[in-house]
């Protein structure tokens, strides 16, 4: 079995790629033809290409992030103990969630009004007024709240029945029924929420958690799958390694089927149509997720300098990206540039500006203070939540 201290670089690298896709998704929302009415900034120049982007990318990126969090949950808890585990999560997840939801999400939500009127209301008045009414949300910080909830449930179950999370003595392969069962579970979770809410609806629970009812169960399933896969030694020398060709072909087929179904049934009301939507969506999500795992393990399983630097900053990039992306979209609106060029500028500028800001403005003074400035190529101290 693979040495437990050996770094699974491909999971970190996949997480970097996923954060990049989050930026692509949020930029696409600004330029899609059928953008949500509540989306923060919408450019009058639009293309249906970006609708396709949103329909596809939106499905698998968050399951990937929840899986990665679940995969490293047990070894991190075992290494640190419950107290240190939660001190770490408090600083890295809980506190950023609270600050982001209370201080930054109102600023992002304010862009809905600011970008649509020549005389926007006073921001402070909005923050303490309408934000807590029809404009309430947690922006992209909802992820941290749900992740906190999952870690809490994980810690409680681990305290009650720790043997459930005990790693197998030898790596085991998934049974032939695992993937069909997982597809049934995620489809059932989707349908349970979709019976009462639209597939893309957002709801808040007493202002504390912001969730999508049709997806929250899916995210929990991927988080649990991450825990299970670590327990079974997946991705190690003798563990399960998904095959790139098979999963990639399945991803292409399910993507085409799901996309055609979504376009044909944009807002289904019949139960059987909702079931078909849920089945195809989750088949596409699962096959694409495993295809990405397979491709990254086969071809991007190394800790190159730039992968490590972006990996160490990936969380920070996720945290601040909308604060860069949305003003950039707003400033580019009157330029008259081709919509595709605007999109490329927004995506690249957001990713690179966030990285440069974090790597060379925020972190360099901290490294000088700690005496840890080193030449390029120094070992990454990246952590995996």
mmCIF file of C-alpha atoms in Angstrom:
data_model
loop_
_atom_site.group_PDB
_atom_site.id
_atom_site.type_symbol
_atom_site.label_atom_id
_atom_site.label_comp_id
_atom_site.label_asym_id
_atom_site.label_seq_id
_atom_site.Cartn_x
_atom_site.Cartn_y
_atom_site.Cartn_z
ATOM 1 C CA UNK A 1 0.000 0.000 0.000
ATOM 2 C CA UNK A 2 1.117 3.536 -0.661
ATOM 3 C CA UNK A 3 2.964 5.185 2.175
ATOM 4 C CA UNK A 4 0.490 7.281 4.117
ATOM 5 C CA UNK A 5 2.867 10.231 4.044
ATOM 6 C CA UNK A 6 3.081 10.242 0.260
ATOM 7 C CA UNK A 7 1.333 13.238 -1.203
ATOM 8 C CA UNK A 8 -1.572 12.671 -3.545
ATOM 9 C CA UNK A 9 -0.684 15.699 -5.613
ATOM 10 C CA UNK A 10 -3.351 15.024 -8.193
ATOM 11 C CA UNK A 11 -6.155 15.717 -5.703
ATOM 12 C CA UNK A 12 -4.600 19.072 -4.807
ATOM 13 C CA UNK A 13 -4.093 19.837 -8.498
ATOM 14 C CA UNK A 14 -7.662 18.838 -9.291
ATOM 15 C CA UNK A 15 -8.829 21.198 -6.581
ATOM 16 C CA UNK A 16 -6.890 24.038 -8.235
ATOM 17 C CA UNK A 17 -8.535 23.189 -11.553
ATOM 18 C CA UNK A 18 -11.930 23.083 -9.859
ATOM 19 C CA UNK A 19 -11.424 26.569 -8.404
ATOM 20 C CA UNK A 20 -10.554 27.756 -11.904
ATOM 21 C CA UNK A 21 -13.818 26.216 -13.141
ATOM 22 C CA UNK A 22 -15.698 28.050 -10.371
ATOM 23 C CA UNK A 23 -14.361 31.291 -11.841
ATOM 24 C CA UNK A 24 -15.319 30.122 -15.341
ATOM 25 C CA UNK A 25 -18.819 29.318 -14.064
ATOM 26 C CA UNK A 26 -19.358 32.665 -12.372
ATOM 27 C CA UNK A 27 -18.012 34.555 -15.386
ATOM 28 C CA UNK A 28 -20.284 32.538 -17.685
ATOM 29 C CA UNK A 29 -23.307 33.505 -15.594
ATOM 30 C CA UNK A 30 -22.595 37.149 -16.443
ATOM 31 C CA UNK A 31 -22.755 36.502 -20.179
ATOM 32 C CA UNK A 32 -25.386 33.775 -20.571
ATOM 33 C CA UNK A 33 -28.616 34.434 -22.455
ATOM 34 C CA UNK A 34 -30.910 33.080 -19.745
ATOM 35 C CA UNK A 35 -29.061 34.392 -16.707
ATOM 36 C CA UNK A 36 -30.809 34.112 -13.325
ATOM 37 C CA UNK A 37 -32.658 37.327 -12.496
ATOM 38 C CA UNK A 38 -30.761 37.606 -9.235
ATOM 39 C CA UNK A 39 -27.275 37.208 -10.687
ATOM 40 C CA UNK A 40 -25.095 40.075 -9.554
ATOM 41 C CA UNK A 41 -23.877 41.610 -12.824
ATOM 42 C CA UNK A 42 -25.207 40.769 -16.290
ATOM 43 C CA UNK A 43 -23.681 42.100 -19.498
ATOM 44 C CA UNK A 44 -26.087 43.099 -22.305
ATOM 45 C CA UNK A 45 -23.819 41.245 -24.738
ATOM 46 C CA UNK A 46 -24.590 37.564 -24.321
ATOM 47 C CA UNK A 47 -24.094 34.208 -25.979
ATOM 48 C CA UNK A 48 -25.807 30.845 -25.593
ATOM 49 C CA UNK A 49 -22.336 29.289 -25.412
ATOM 50 C CA UNK A 50 -22.186 30.484 -21.826
ATOM 51 C CA UNK A 51 -25.553 28.907 -21.047
ATOM 52 C CA UNK A 52 -24.011 25.590 -22.104
ATOM 53 C CA UNK A 53 -20.999 26.334 -19.903
ATOM 54 C CA UNK A 54 -23.239 26.886 -16.895
ATOM 55 C CA UNK A 55 -25.429 23.840 -17.524
ATOM 56 C CA UNK A 56 -22.382 21.568 -17.589
ATOM 57 C CA UNK A 57 -19.836 23.054 -15.178
ATOM 58 C CA UNK A 58 -22.367 23.749 -12.446
ATOM 59 C CA UNK A 59 -23.074 20.043 -11.989
ATOM 60 C CA UNK A 60 -19.752 18.503 -10.967
ATOM 61 C CA UNK A 61 -17.545 21.211 -9.452
ATOM 62 C CA UNK A 62 -19.053 21.287 -5.968
ATOM 63 C CA UNK A 63 -19.252 17.474 -5.655
ATOM 64 C CA UNK A 64 -15.533 17.466 -6.454
ATOM 65 C CA UNK A 65 -14.783 19.945 -3.680
ATOM 66 C CA UNK A 66 -16.890 18.094 -1.119
ATOM 67 C CA UNK A 67 -15.263 14.786 -2.065
ATOM 68 C CA UNK A 68 -11.777 16.241 -1.550
ATOM 69 C CA UNK A 69 -12.815 17.574 1.863
ATOM 70 C CA UNK A 70 -14.197 14.175 2.841
ATOM 71 C CA UNK A 71 -11.157 12.280 1.587
ATOM 72 C CA UNK A 72 -8.790 14.099 3.942
ATOM 73 C CA UNK A 73 -11.195 14.438 6.883
ATOM 74 C CA UNK A 74 -10.356 11.193 8.699
ATOM 75 C CA UNK A 75 -6.539 11.314 8.421
ATOM 76 C CA UNK A 76 -6.565 14.944 9.532
ATOM 77 C CA UNK A 77 -8.738 14.134 12.553
ATOM 78 C CA UNK A 78 -6.575 11.122 13.435
ATOM 79 C CA UNK A 79 -3.405 13.176 13.195
ATOM 80 C CA UNK A 80 -4.564 16.225 15.146
ATOM 81 C CA UNK A 81 -7.195 14.925 17.526
ATOM 82 C CA UNK A 82 -10.663 16.402 17.879
ATOM 83 C CA UNK A 83 -9.644 19.572 19.720
ATOM 84 C CA UNK A 84 -6.864 20.605 17.358
ATOM 85 C CA UNK A 85 -8.975 19.517 14.387
ATOM 86 C CA UNK A 86 -11.716 21.971 15.321
ATOM 87 C CA UNK A 87 -9.311 24.750 16.234
ATOM 88 C CA UNK A 88 -7.912 24.407 12.722
ATOM 89 C CA UNK A 89 -11.370 24.272 11.132
ATOM 90 C CA UNK A 90 -12.454 27.212 13.243
ATOM 91 C CA UNK A 91 -9.689 29.406 11.858
ATOM 92 C CA UNK A 92 -9.741 28.062 8.309
ATOM 93 C CA UNK A 93 -13.457 27.501 7.692
ATOM 94 C CA UNK A 94 -15.804 28.658 10.473
ATOM 95 C CA UNK A 95 -14.380 32.165 10.969
ATOM 96 C CA UNK A 96 -13.988 32.866 7.212
ATOM 97 C CA UNK A 97 -17.565 31.663 6.716
ATOM 98 C CA UNK A 98 -18.926 34.056 9.339
ATOM 99 C CA UNK A 99 -16.857 37.008 8.116
ATOM 100 C CA UNK A 100 -17.629 36.289 4.478
ATOM 101 C CA UNK A 101 -21.353 35.884 5.077
ATOM 102 C CA UNK A 102 -21.719 38.989 7.258
ATOM 103 C CA UNK A 103 -19.205 41.389 5.704
ATOM 104 C CA UNK A 104 -18.492 40.362 2.103
ATOM 105 C CA UNK A 105 -21.718 38.701 0.938
ATOM 106 C CA UNK A 106 -23.680 41.972 1.442
ATOM 107 C CA UNK A 107 -21.150 43.767 -0.758
ATOM 108 C CA UNK A 108 -21.560 41.119 -3.459
ATOM 109 C CA UNK A 109 -25.364 41.196 -3.181
ATOM 110 C CA UNK A 110 -25.276 44.989 -3.471
ATOM 111 C CA UNK A 111 -23.954 44.540 -7.010
ATOM 112 C CA UNK A 112 -27.428 43.310 -8.017
ATOM 113 C CA UNK A 113 -28.804 46.815 -7.462
ATOM 114 C CA UNK A 114 -25.653 48.787 -8.220
ATOM 115 C CA UNK A 115 -25.237 47.228 -11.670
ATOM 116 C CA UNK A 116 -28.878 47.793 -12.652
ATOM 117 C CA UNK A 117 -29.577 51.388 -11.648
ATOM 118 C CA UNK A 118 -27.978 54.803 -12.041
ATOM 119 C CA UNK A 119 -28.973 55.798 -8.515
ATOM 120 C CA UNK A 120 -28.274 52.847 -6.212
ATOM 121 C CA UNK A 121 -29.305 53.159 -2.563
ATOM 122 C CA UNK A 122 -26.831 53.893 0.184
ATOM 123 C CA UNK A 123 -24.744 50.783 0.805
ATOM 124 C CA UNK A 124 -24.887 50.965 4.595
ATOM 125 C CA UNK A 125 -28.652 51.283 4.420
ATOM 126 C CA UNK A 126 -28.791 48.284 2.108
ATOM 127 C CA UNK A 127 -26.492 46.261 4.371
ATOM 128 C CA UNK A 128 -28.662 46.771 7.445
ATOM 129 C CA UNK A 129 -31.944 46.801 5.543
ATOM 130 C CA UNK A 130 -32.863 45.036 2.311
ATOM 131 C CA UNK A 131 -29.956 42.617 2.530
ATOM 132 C CA UNK A 132 -31.774 40.838 5.352
ATOM 133 C CA UNK A 133 -34.923 40.691 3.277
ATOM 134 C CA UNK A 134 -35.245 39.823 -0.427
ATOM 135 C CA UNK A 135 -31.503 40.090 -1.087
ATOM 136 C CA UNK A 136 -30.266 37.819 1.673
ATOM 137 C CA UNK A 137 -27.679 35.242 0.648
ATOM 138 C CA UNK A 138 -24.196 34.134 1.581
ATOM 139 C CA UNK A 139 -22.742 34.443 -1.940
ATOM 140 C CA UNK A 140 -20.198 31.677 -2.524
ATOM 141 C CA UNK A 141 -19.452 31.468 1.202
ATOM 142 C CA UNK A 142 -22.407 29.101 1.587
ATOM 143 C CA UNK A 143 -19.916 26.329 0.788
ATOM 144 C CA UNK A 144 -18.028 26.989 4.017
ATOM 145 C CA UNK A 145 -21.210 26.822 6.065
ATOM 146 C CA UNK A 146 -22.276 23.504 4.576
ATOM 147 C CA UNK A 147 -18.735 22.176 4.933
ATOM 148 C CA UNK A 148 -18.788 23.140 8.617
ATOM 149 C CA UNK A 149 -22.057 21.235 8.992
ATOM 150 C CA UNK A 150 -20.596 18.143 7.310
ATOM 151 C CA UNK A 151 -17.461 18.248 9.458
ATOM 152 C CA UNK A 152 -19.617 18.539 12.565
ATOM 153 C CA UNK A 153 -21.677 15.492 11.569
ATOM 154 C CA UNK A 154 -18.487 13.601 10.720
ATOM 155 C CA UNK A 155 -16.932 14.418 14.104
ATOM 156 C CA UNK A 156 -20.045 13.354 16.006
ATOM 157 C CA UNK A 157 -20.324 10.022 14.193
ATOM 158 C CA UNK A 158 -16.607 9.422 14.624
ATOM 159 C CA UNK A 159 -16.947 10.014 18.355
ATOM 160 C CA UNK A 160 -19.837 7.562 18.641
ATOM 161 C CA UNK A 161 -18.659 4.772 16.316
ATOM 162 C CA UNK A 162 -15.017 5.403 15.360
ATOM 163 C CA UNK A 163 -14.637 1.951 13.796
ATOM 164 C CA UNK A 164 -16.763 3.146 10.869
ATOM 165 C CA UNK A 165 -13.856 5.350 9.805
ATOM 166 C CA UNK A 166 -11.058 2.902 10.561
ATOM 167 C CA UNK A 167 -8.831 2.406 7.535
ATOM 168 C CA UNK A 168 -8.793 -1.058 6.004
ATOM 169 C CA UNK A 169 -5.623 -3.079 6.625
ATOM 170 C CA UNK A 170 -5.345 -3.609 2.871
ATOM 171 C CA UNK A 171 -6.614 -1.491 0.012
ATOM 172 C CA UNK A 172 -9.901 -2.775 -1.369
ATOM 173 C CA UNK A 173 -11.516 -2.439 -4.775
ATOM 174 C CA UNK A 174 -15.090 -1.127 -5.096
ATOM 175 C CA UNK A 175 -17.723 -3.764 -5.718
ATOM 176 C CA UNK A 176 -19.580 -3.829 -9.015
ATOM 177 C CA UNK A 177 -22.627 -2.467 -7.216
ATOM 178 C CA UNK A 178 -20.987 0.578 -5.651
ATOM 179 C CA UNK A 179 -21.323 2.974 -8.562
ATOM 180 C CA UNK A 180 -24.919 2.005 -9.485
ATOM 181 C CA UNK A 181 -25.836 2.286 -5.789
ATOM 182 C CA UNK A 182 -24.169 5.683 -5.549
ATOM 183 C CA UNK A 183 -26.073 6.843 -8.627
ATOM 184 C CA UNK A 184 -29.354 5.683 -7.080
ATOM 185 C CA UNK A 185 -28.557 7.449 -3.792
ATOM 186 C CA UNK A 186 -27.659 10.759 -5.440
ATOM 187 C CA UNK A 187 -30.662 10.584 -7.767
ATOM 188 C CA UNK A 188 -32.912 9.920 -4.778
ATOM 189 C CA UNK A 189 -31.375 12.856 -2.916
ATOM 190 C CA UNK A 190 -32.003 15.106 -5.910
ATOM 191 C CA UNK A 191 -35.591 13.939 -6.280
ATOM 192 C CA UNK A 192 -36.320 14.398 -2.566
ATOM 193 C CA UNK A 193 -35.454 18.083 -2.838
ATOM 194 C CA UNK A 194 -36.872 18.584 -6.321
ATOM 195 C CA UNK A 195 -40.310 17.383 -5.230
ATOM 196 C CA UNK A 196 -40.735 20.588 -3.226
ATOM 197 C CA UNK A 197 -38.270 23.021 -4.811
ATOM 198 C CA UNK A 198 -37.033 23.720 -8.316
ATOM 199 C CA UNK A 199 -33.777 22.011 -9.237
ATOM 200 C CA UNK A 200 -31.743 25.220 -8.952
ATOM 201 C CA UNK A 201 -33.587 26.890 -6.051
ATOM 202 C CA UNK A 202 -31.691 28.390 -3.108
ATOM 203 C CA UNK A 203 -33.107 28.509 0.417
ATOM 204 C CA UNK A 204 -31.746 29.730 3.723
ATOM 205 C CA UNK A 205 -32.307 27.974 7.025
ATOM 206 C CA UNK A 206 -32.963 30.696 9.615
ATOM 207 C CA UNK A 207 -30.221 32.833 8.014
ATOM 208 C CA UNK A 208 -27.637 30.298 9.207
ATOM 209 C CA UNK A 209 -27.151 27.924 6.284
ATOM 210 C CA UNK A 210 -27.839 28.641 2.633
ATOM 211 C CA UNK A 211 -28.482 25.504 0.599
ATOM 212 C CA UNK A 212 -29.932 24.150 -2.610
ATOM 213 C CA UNK A 213 -32.531 21.598 -1.440
ATOM 214 C CA UNK A 214 -32.150 19.491 -4.590
ATOM 215 C CA UNK A 215 -28.365 19.288 -4.169
ATOM 216 C CA UNK A 216 -27.552 19.258 -0.466
ATOM 217 C CA UNK A 217 -28.033 15.484 -0.258
ATOM 218 C CA UNK A 218 -25.807 15.003 -3.303
ATOM 219 C CA UNK A 219 -23.030 17.013 -1.668
ATOM 220 C CA UNK A 220 -23.362 14.947 1.506
ATOM 221 C CA UNK A 221 -23.060 11.777 -0.586
ATOM 222 C CA UNK A 222 -19.827 12.963 -2.215
ATOM 223 C CA UNK A 223 -18.407 14.027 1.143
ATOM 224 C CA UNK A 224 -19.217 10.547 2.486
ATOM 225 C CA UNK A 225 -17.736 8.949 -0.635
ATOM 226 C CA UNK A 226 -14.514 10.836 0.027
ATOM 227 C CA UNK A 227 -14.395 9.423 3.565
ATOM 228 C CA UNK A 228 -15.141 5.929 2.260
ATOM 229 C CA UNK A 229 -12.537 6.079 -0.494
ATOM 230 C CA UNK A 230 -9.777 7.022 1.971
ATOM 231 C CA UNK A 231 -10.889 4.173 4.240
ATOM 232 C CA UNK A 232 -10.593 1.717 1.339
ATOM 233 C CA UNK A 233 -7.218 3.010 0.168
ATOM 234 C CA UNK A 234 -8.367 4.341 -3.184
ATOM 235 C CA UNK A 235 -5.709 5.951 -5.397
ATOM 236 C CA UNK A 236 -2.880 4.129 -3.593
ATOM 237 C CA UNK A 237 -0.515 1.632 -5.223
ATOM 238 C CA UNK A 238 -2.857 -1.329 -4.699
ATOM 239 C CA UNK A 239 -6.112 0.589 -4.343
ATOM 240 C CA UNK A 240 -8.751 1.565 -6.841
ATOM 241 C CA UNK A 241 -7.569 3.796 -9.652
ATOM 242 C CA UNK A 242 -10.270 4.909 -12.080
ATOM 243 C CA UNK A 243 -9.426 4.337 -15.737
ATOM 244 C CA UNK A 244 -9.246 7.514 -17.816
ATOM 245 C CA UNK A 245 -10.616 6.130 -21.089
ATOM 246 C CA UNK A 246 -13.716 4.391 -19.759
ATOM 247 C CA UNK A 247 -14.782 7.185 -17.427
ATOM 248 C CA UNK A 248 -14.037 9.876 -20.028
ATOM 249 C CA UNK A 249 -16.165 8.167 -22.675
ATOM 250 C CA UNK A 250 -18.970 7.771 -20.147
ATOM 251 C CA UNK A 251 -18.643 11.457 -19.227
ATOM 252 C CA UNK A 252 -18.978 12.576 -22.853
ATOM 253 C CA UNK A 253 -22.019 10.352 -23.443
ATOM 254 C CA UNK A 254 -23.805 11.429 -20.265
ATOM 255 C CA UNK A 255 -22.948 15.090 -20.909
ATOM 256 C CA UNK A 256 -24.656 14.970 -24.303
ATOM 257 C CA UNK A 257 -27.668 13.120 -22.903
ATOM 258 C CA UNK A 258 -28.012 15.436 -19.896
ATOM 259 C CA UNK A 259 -27.614 18.592 -21.969
ATOM 260 C CA UNK A 260 -30.226 17.466 -24.499
ATOM 261 C CA UNK A 261 -32.618 16.564 -21.674
ATOM 262 C CA UNK A 262 -32.128 19.893 -19.878
ATOM 263 C CA UNK A 263 -32.768 21.885 -23.034
ATOM 264 C CA UNK A 264 -35.849 19.806 -23.867
ATOM 265 C CA UNK A 265 -37.216 20.001 -20.290
ATOM 266 C CA UNK A 266 -36.090 23.326 -18.765
ATOM 267 C CA UNK A 267 -38.639 23.343 -15.921
ATOM 268 C CA UNK A 268 -40.279 19.926 -15.509
ATOM 269 C CA UNK A 269 -43.310 19.440 -13.298
ATOM 270 C CA UNK A 270 -44.115 15.762 -13.929
ATOM 271 C CA UNK A 271 -42.498 13.322 -11.504
ATOM 272 C CA UNK A 272 -41.224 10.994 -14.227
ATOM 273 C CA UNK A 273 -39.542 13.893 -16.047
ATOM 274 C CA UNK A 274 -37.932 15.061 -12.797
ATOM 275 C CA UNK A 275 -36.689 11.526 -12.238
ATOM 276 C CA UNK A 276 -35.107 11.473 -15.691
ATOM 277 C CA UNK A 277 -33.486 14.837 -15.025
ATOM 278 C CA UNK A 278 -32.083 13.664 -11.705
ATOM 279 C CA UNK A 279 -30.804 10.398 -13.143
ATOM 280 C CA UNK A 280 -29.013 12.033 -16.078
ATOM 281 C CA UNK A 281 -27.663 14.908 -13.992
ATOM 282 C CA UNK A 282 -26.157 12.585 -11.417
ATOM 283 C CA UNK A 283 -24.853 10.159 -14.032
ATOM 284 C CA UNK A 284 -23.104 13.068 -15.733
ATOM 285 C CA UNK A 285 -21.788 14.352 -12.405
ATOM 286 C CA UNK A 286 -20.436 10.963 -11.333
ATOM 287 C CA UNK A 287 -18.815 10.054 -14.658
ATOM 288 C CA UNK A 288 -17.237 13.483 -15.093
ATOM 289 C CA UNK A 289 -15.979 13.492 -11.521
ATOM 290 C CA UNK A 290 -14.313 10.094 -11.887
ATOM 291 C CA UNK A 291 -12.998 11.002 -15.335
ATOM 292 C CA UNK A 292 -11.277 14.043 -13.839
ATOM 293 C CA UNK A 293 -9.877 11.965 -10.981
ATOM 294 C CA UNK A 294 -8.564 9.411 -13.467
ATOM 295 C CA UNK A 295 -7.043 11.978 -15.823
ATOM 296 C CA UNK A 296 -5.403 13.972 -13.054
ATOM 297 C CA UNK A 297 -4.001 10.885 -11.338
ATOM 298 C CA UNK A 298 -2.601 9.620 -14.633
ATOM 299 C CA UNK A 299 -1.248 12.871 -16.046
ATOM 300 C CA UNK A 300 -1.115 15.580 -13.355
ATOM 301 C CA UNK A 301 0.084 13.730 -10.265
ATOM 302 C CA UNK A 302 3.142 15.821 -9.552
ATOM 303 C CA UNK A 303 3.998 18.677 -7.246
ATOM 304 C CA UNK A 304 5.475 21.153 -9.707
ATOM 305 C CA UNK A 305 6.316 24.605 -8.378
ATOM 306 C CA UNK A 306 3.402 26.464 -9.940
ATOM 307 C CA UNK A 307 0.924 23.734 -9.113
ATOM 308 C CA UNK A 308 2.044 24.000 -5.488
ATOM 309 C CA UNK A 309 1.861 27.777 -5.446
ATOM 310 C CA UNK A 310 -1.623 27.831 -6.939
ATOM 311 C CA UNK A 311 -2.584 24.929 -4.687
ATOM 312 C CA UNK A 312 -1.542 26.760 -1.563
ATOM 313 C CA UNK A 313 -3.541 29.786 -2.679
ATOM 314 C CA UNK A 314 -6.565 27.942 -4.097
ATOM 315 C CA UNK A 315 -8.712 28.469 -1.007
ATOM 316 C CA UNK A 316 -7.864 32.163 -0.928
ATOM 317 C CA UNK A 317 -8.603 32.491 -4.634
ATOM 318 C CA UNK A 318 -12.004 30.922 -4.064
ATOM 319 C CA UNK A 319 -12.620 33.225 -1.128
ATOM 320 C CA UNK A 320 -11.961 36.543 -2.897
ATOM 321 C CA UNK A 321 -12.658 35.760 -6.555
ATOM 322 C CA UNK A 322 -16.133 37.330 -6.790
ATOM 323 C CA UNK A 323 -14.793 40.555 -5.290
ATOM 324 C CA UNK A 324 -12.535 40.790 -8.355
ATOM 325 C CA UNK A 325 -14.688 39.138 -11.009
ATOM 326 C CA UNK A 326 -17.913 41.127 -10.610
ATOM 327 C CA UNK A 327 -16.374 44.639 -10.709
ATOM 328 C CA UNK A 328 -14.326 43.555 -13.731
ATOM 329 C CA UNK A 329 -17.468 42.436 -15.568
ATOM 330 C CA UNK A 330 -19.147 45.716 -14.640
ATOM 331 C CA UNK A 331 -16.234 47.836 -15.907
ATOM 332 C CA UNK A 332 -16.037 45.920 -19.194
ATOM 333 C CA UNK A 333 -19.750 46.282 -19.978
ATOM 334 C CA UNK A 334 -19.551 49.618 -21.854
ATOM 335 C CA UNK A 335 -16.339 48.818 -23.750
ATOM 336 C CA UNK A 336 -18.011 47.158 -26.737
ATOM 337 C CA UNK A 337 -15.424 44.377 -26.844
ATOM 338 C CA UNK A 338 -16.564 41.027 -28.282
ATOM 339 C CA UNK A 339 -18.332 39.022 -25.604
ATOM 340 C CA UNK A 340 -15.907 36.102 -25.844
ATOM 341 C CA UNK A 341 -12.952 38.440 -25.353
ATOM 342 C CA UNK A 342 -14.636 39.994 -22.329
ATOM 343 C CA UNK A 343 -15.154 36.551 -20.865
ATOM 344 C CA UNK A 344 -11.514 35.536 -21.367
ATOM 345 C CA UNK A 345 -10.286 38.796 -19.826
ATOM 346 C CA UNK A 346 -12.558 38.374 -16.806
ATOM 347 C CA UNK A 347 -11.524 34.761 -16.153
ATOM 348 C CA UNK A 348 -7.777 35.255 -16.580
ATOM 349 C CA UNK A 349 -7.646 38.575 -14.753
ATOM 350 C CA UNK A 350 -9.628 37.214 -11.803
ATOM 351 C CA UNK A 351 -7.497 34.089 -11.456
ATOM 352 C CA UNK A 352 -4.145 35.835 -11.898
ATOM 353 C CA UNK A 353 -4.928 38.954 -9.884
ATOM 354 C CA UNK A 354 -6.199 36.876 -6.970
ATOM 355 C CA UNK A 355 -3.098 34.680 -7.118
ATOM 356 C CA UNK A 356 -0.655 37.602 -7.307
ATOM 357 C CA UNK A 357 -2.450 39.435 -4.509
ATOM 358 C CA UNK A 358 -2.347 36.412 -2.210
ATOM 359 C CA UNK A 359 1.100 35.102 -3.130
ATOM 360 C CA UNK A 360 3.085 38.332 -3.378
ATOM 361 C CA UNK A 361 1.197 40.917 -1.340
ATOM 362 C CA UNK A 362 -0.505 39.006 1.475
ATOM 363 C CA UNK A 363 1.899 36.115 2.063
ATOM 364 C CA UNK A 364 5.349 37.554 1.325
ATOM 365 C CA UNK A 365 5.370 39.871 4.365
ATOM 366 C CA UNK A 366 4.214 36.966 6.518
ATOM 367 C CA UNK A 367 7.033 34.776 5.215
ATOM 368 C CA UNK A 368 9.627 37.482 5.795
ATOM 369 C CA UNK A 369 8.340 37.903 9.320
ATOM 370 C CA UNK A 370 8.587 34.163 9.947
ATOM 371 C CA UNK A 371 11.915 33.863 8.141
ATOM 372 C CA UNK A 372 10.567 31.313 5.674
ATOM 373 C CA UNK A 373 11.316 33.054 2.374
ATOM 374 C CA UNK A 374 13.077 30.505 0.190
ATOM 375 C CA UNK A 375 14.082 30.112 -3.408
ATOM 376 C CA UNK A 376 11.578 28.765 -5.953
ATOM 377 C CA UNK A 377 10.878 25.101 -5.423
ATOM 378 C CA UNK A 378 10.595 25.048 -1.640
ATOM 379 C CA UNK A 379 8.291 22.317 -0.314
ATOM 380 C CA UNK A 380 4.624 23.170 -0.197
ATOM 381 C CA UNK A 381 2.978 23.395 3.194
ATOM 382 C CA UNK A 382 -0.437 23.100 1.590
ATOM 383 C CA UNK A 383 -3.089 21.516 3.751
ATOM 384 C CA UNK A 384 -6.074 19.561 2.558
ATOM 385 C CA UNK A 385 -9.390 20.238 4.260
#
